XYZ file of C-alpha atoms in Angstrom:
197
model
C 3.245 12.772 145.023
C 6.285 12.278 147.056
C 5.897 10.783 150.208
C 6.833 12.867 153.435
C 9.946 11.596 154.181
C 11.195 11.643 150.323
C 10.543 15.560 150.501
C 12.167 16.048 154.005
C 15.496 14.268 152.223
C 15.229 16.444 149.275
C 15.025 19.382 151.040
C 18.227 18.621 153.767
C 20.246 17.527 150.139
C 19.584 20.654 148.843
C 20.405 23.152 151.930
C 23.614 20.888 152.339
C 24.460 21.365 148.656
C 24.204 25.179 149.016
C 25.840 25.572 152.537
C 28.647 23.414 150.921
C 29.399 26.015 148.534
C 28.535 29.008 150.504
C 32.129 28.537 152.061
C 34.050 29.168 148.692
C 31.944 31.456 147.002
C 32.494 33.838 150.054
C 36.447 32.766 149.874
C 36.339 33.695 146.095
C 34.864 37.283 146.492
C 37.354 37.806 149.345
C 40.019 37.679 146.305
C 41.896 40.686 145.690
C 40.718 42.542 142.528
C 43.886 41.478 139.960
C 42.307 41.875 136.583
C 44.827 39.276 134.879
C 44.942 40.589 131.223
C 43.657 38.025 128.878
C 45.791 37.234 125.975
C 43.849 36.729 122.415
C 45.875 35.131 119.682
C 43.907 35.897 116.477
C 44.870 33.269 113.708
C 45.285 34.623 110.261
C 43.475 32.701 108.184
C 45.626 30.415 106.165
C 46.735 30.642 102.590
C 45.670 28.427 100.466
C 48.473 28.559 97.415
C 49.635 25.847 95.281
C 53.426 25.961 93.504
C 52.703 25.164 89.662
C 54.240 25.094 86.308
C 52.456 25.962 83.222
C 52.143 24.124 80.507
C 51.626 26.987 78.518
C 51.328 31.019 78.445
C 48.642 32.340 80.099
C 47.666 36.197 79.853
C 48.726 38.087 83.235
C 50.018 34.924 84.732
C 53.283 33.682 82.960
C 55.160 31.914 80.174
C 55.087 28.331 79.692
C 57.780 26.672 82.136
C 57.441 29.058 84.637
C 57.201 27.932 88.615
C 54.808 29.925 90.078
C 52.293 30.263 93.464
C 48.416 30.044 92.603
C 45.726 29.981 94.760
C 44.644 26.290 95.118
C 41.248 27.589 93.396
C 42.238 29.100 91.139
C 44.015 26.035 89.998
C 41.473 23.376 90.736
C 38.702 25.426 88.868
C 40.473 26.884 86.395
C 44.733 26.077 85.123
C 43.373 22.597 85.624
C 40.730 21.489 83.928
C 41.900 23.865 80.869
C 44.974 21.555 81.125
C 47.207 24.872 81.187
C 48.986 23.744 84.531
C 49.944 21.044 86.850
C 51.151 20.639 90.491
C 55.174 20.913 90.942
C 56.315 17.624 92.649
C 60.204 16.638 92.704
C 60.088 14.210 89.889
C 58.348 16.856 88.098
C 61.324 19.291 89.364
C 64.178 16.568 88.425
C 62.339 16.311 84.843
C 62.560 19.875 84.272
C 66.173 20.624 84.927
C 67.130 17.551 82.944
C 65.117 19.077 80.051
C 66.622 22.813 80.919
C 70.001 21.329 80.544
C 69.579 19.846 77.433
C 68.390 22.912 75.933
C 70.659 24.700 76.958
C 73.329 21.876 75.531
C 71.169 22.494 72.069
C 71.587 26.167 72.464
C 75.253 25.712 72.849
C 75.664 23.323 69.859
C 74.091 25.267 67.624
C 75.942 28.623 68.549
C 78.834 26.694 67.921
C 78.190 25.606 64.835
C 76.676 28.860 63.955
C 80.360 30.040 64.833
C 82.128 27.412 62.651
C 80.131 28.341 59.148
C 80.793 32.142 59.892
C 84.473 31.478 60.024
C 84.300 29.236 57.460
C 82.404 32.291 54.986
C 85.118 34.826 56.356
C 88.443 32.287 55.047
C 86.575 31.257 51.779
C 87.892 35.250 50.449
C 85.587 37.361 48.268
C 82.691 35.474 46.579
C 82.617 36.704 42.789
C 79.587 38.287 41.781
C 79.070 39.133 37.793
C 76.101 41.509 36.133
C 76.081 43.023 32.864
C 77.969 46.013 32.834
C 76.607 49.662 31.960
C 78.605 53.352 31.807
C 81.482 53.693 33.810
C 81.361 50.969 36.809
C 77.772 51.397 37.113
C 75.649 47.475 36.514
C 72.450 46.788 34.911
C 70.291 46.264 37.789
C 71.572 44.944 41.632
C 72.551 42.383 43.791
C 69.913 40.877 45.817
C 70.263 38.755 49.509
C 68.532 36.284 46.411
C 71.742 36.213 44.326
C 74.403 36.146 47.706
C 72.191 32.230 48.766
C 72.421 31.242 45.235
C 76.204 31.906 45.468
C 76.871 30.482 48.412
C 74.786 27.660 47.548
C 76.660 26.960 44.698
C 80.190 27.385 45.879
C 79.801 25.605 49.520
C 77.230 23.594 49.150
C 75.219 25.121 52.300
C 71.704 26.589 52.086
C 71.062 30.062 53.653
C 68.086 31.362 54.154
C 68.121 34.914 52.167
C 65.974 36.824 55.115
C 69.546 36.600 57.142
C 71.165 37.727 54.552
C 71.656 42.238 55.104
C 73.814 43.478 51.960
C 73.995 47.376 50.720
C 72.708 48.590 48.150
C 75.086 47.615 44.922
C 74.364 49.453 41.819
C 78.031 49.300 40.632
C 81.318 46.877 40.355
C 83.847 47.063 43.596
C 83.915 45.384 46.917
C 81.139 45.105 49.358
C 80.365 43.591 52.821
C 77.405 41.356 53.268
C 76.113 40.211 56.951
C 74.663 36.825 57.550
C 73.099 36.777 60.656
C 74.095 33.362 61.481
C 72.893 33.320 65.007
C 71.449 35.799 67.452
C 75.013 36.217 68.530
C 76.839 35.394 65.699
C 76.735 37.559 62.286
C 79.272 36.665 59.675
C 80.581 39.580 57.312
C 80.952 37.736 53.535
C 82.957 40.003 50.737
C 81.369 40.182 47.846
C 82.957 41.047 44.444
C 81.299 42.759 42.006
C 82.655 42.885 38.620
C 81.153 43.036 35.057
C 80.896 41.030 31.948
């Protein structure tokens, strides 16, 4: 138990403490009534994305070599570990348009020299073509893309491959046009003529 004088100190600290603050809390309820509006910010949550570059297609994503944003989970658990992706960094960046560049210098090239060999077919003049002769002009049998590679095989020493190769339908002697399609933007036109023996 406390001794006498112990509680008599307790008890003056404690009506001191309260008339201390019975000042102020009467000043603060004198206050005028301003209801100050309080402001909330609400933080969106943030997006987690990642900038990649596949390695390879991937179904209702993208083609290999694209840049593209992916959710960082989507990544981690998944592009990833299937190796199908990695993280774009600047050296990564630097690597690819050093690589973009030279494929486009290899596209160039070989337009070019897809260019060259169709001007080169188009100056040689009509390649001569021979099949047995029938009735009138009319051949035995027809020409085939087969017989234009073996022709132009044998006269310029280049091999064509005979699926490029789009000829009409020759049934009799005269001249014809063939089309090699050289290039997706190049197609040379080759005369061809047909005579028999």
């Amino acid at each position: 138990m406390a001794s006498p004088s112990t509680a008599a100190t307790l008890s003056w600290s404690s009506s001191s403490w309260l008339h201390s603050f019975s000042g102020p809390i009467n000043e603060i309820s004198k206050l005028p009534d301003k209801r100050m509006p309080m402001v909330v910010f609400a933080q969106k949550k943030a997006k987690k994305t990642r900038k990649i570059i596949l390695k390879e297609d991937v179904a209702d994503l993208g083609k290999k070599g694209q840049l593209i944003d992916v959710k960082a989970g989507y990544y981690r658990n998944f592009l990833l570990p299937m190796g199908k992706a990695q993280i774009v960094t600047p050296i990564l960046l630097k690597e690819m348009k050093i690589e973009e560049e030279r494929i486009e210098a290899e596209k160039k090239r070989v337009k070019e020299e897809a260019q060259q060999l169709a001007l080169m077919f188009e100056t040689v003049g009509a390649f001569k073509v021979k099949r047995k002769g029938g009735k009138g002009k009319l051949i035995f049998g027809s020409v085939t893309a087969q017989d234009i590679v073996d022709i132009i095989k044998a006269q310029l020493q280049r091999d064509v491959d005979k699926r490029i190769v789009s000829l009409p339908e020759i049934r009799e002697t005269g001249e014809y046009i063939a089309e090699l399609k050289l290039h997706p933007e190049v197609t040379a036109r080759v005369r061809l003529n047909v005579s028999a023996n």
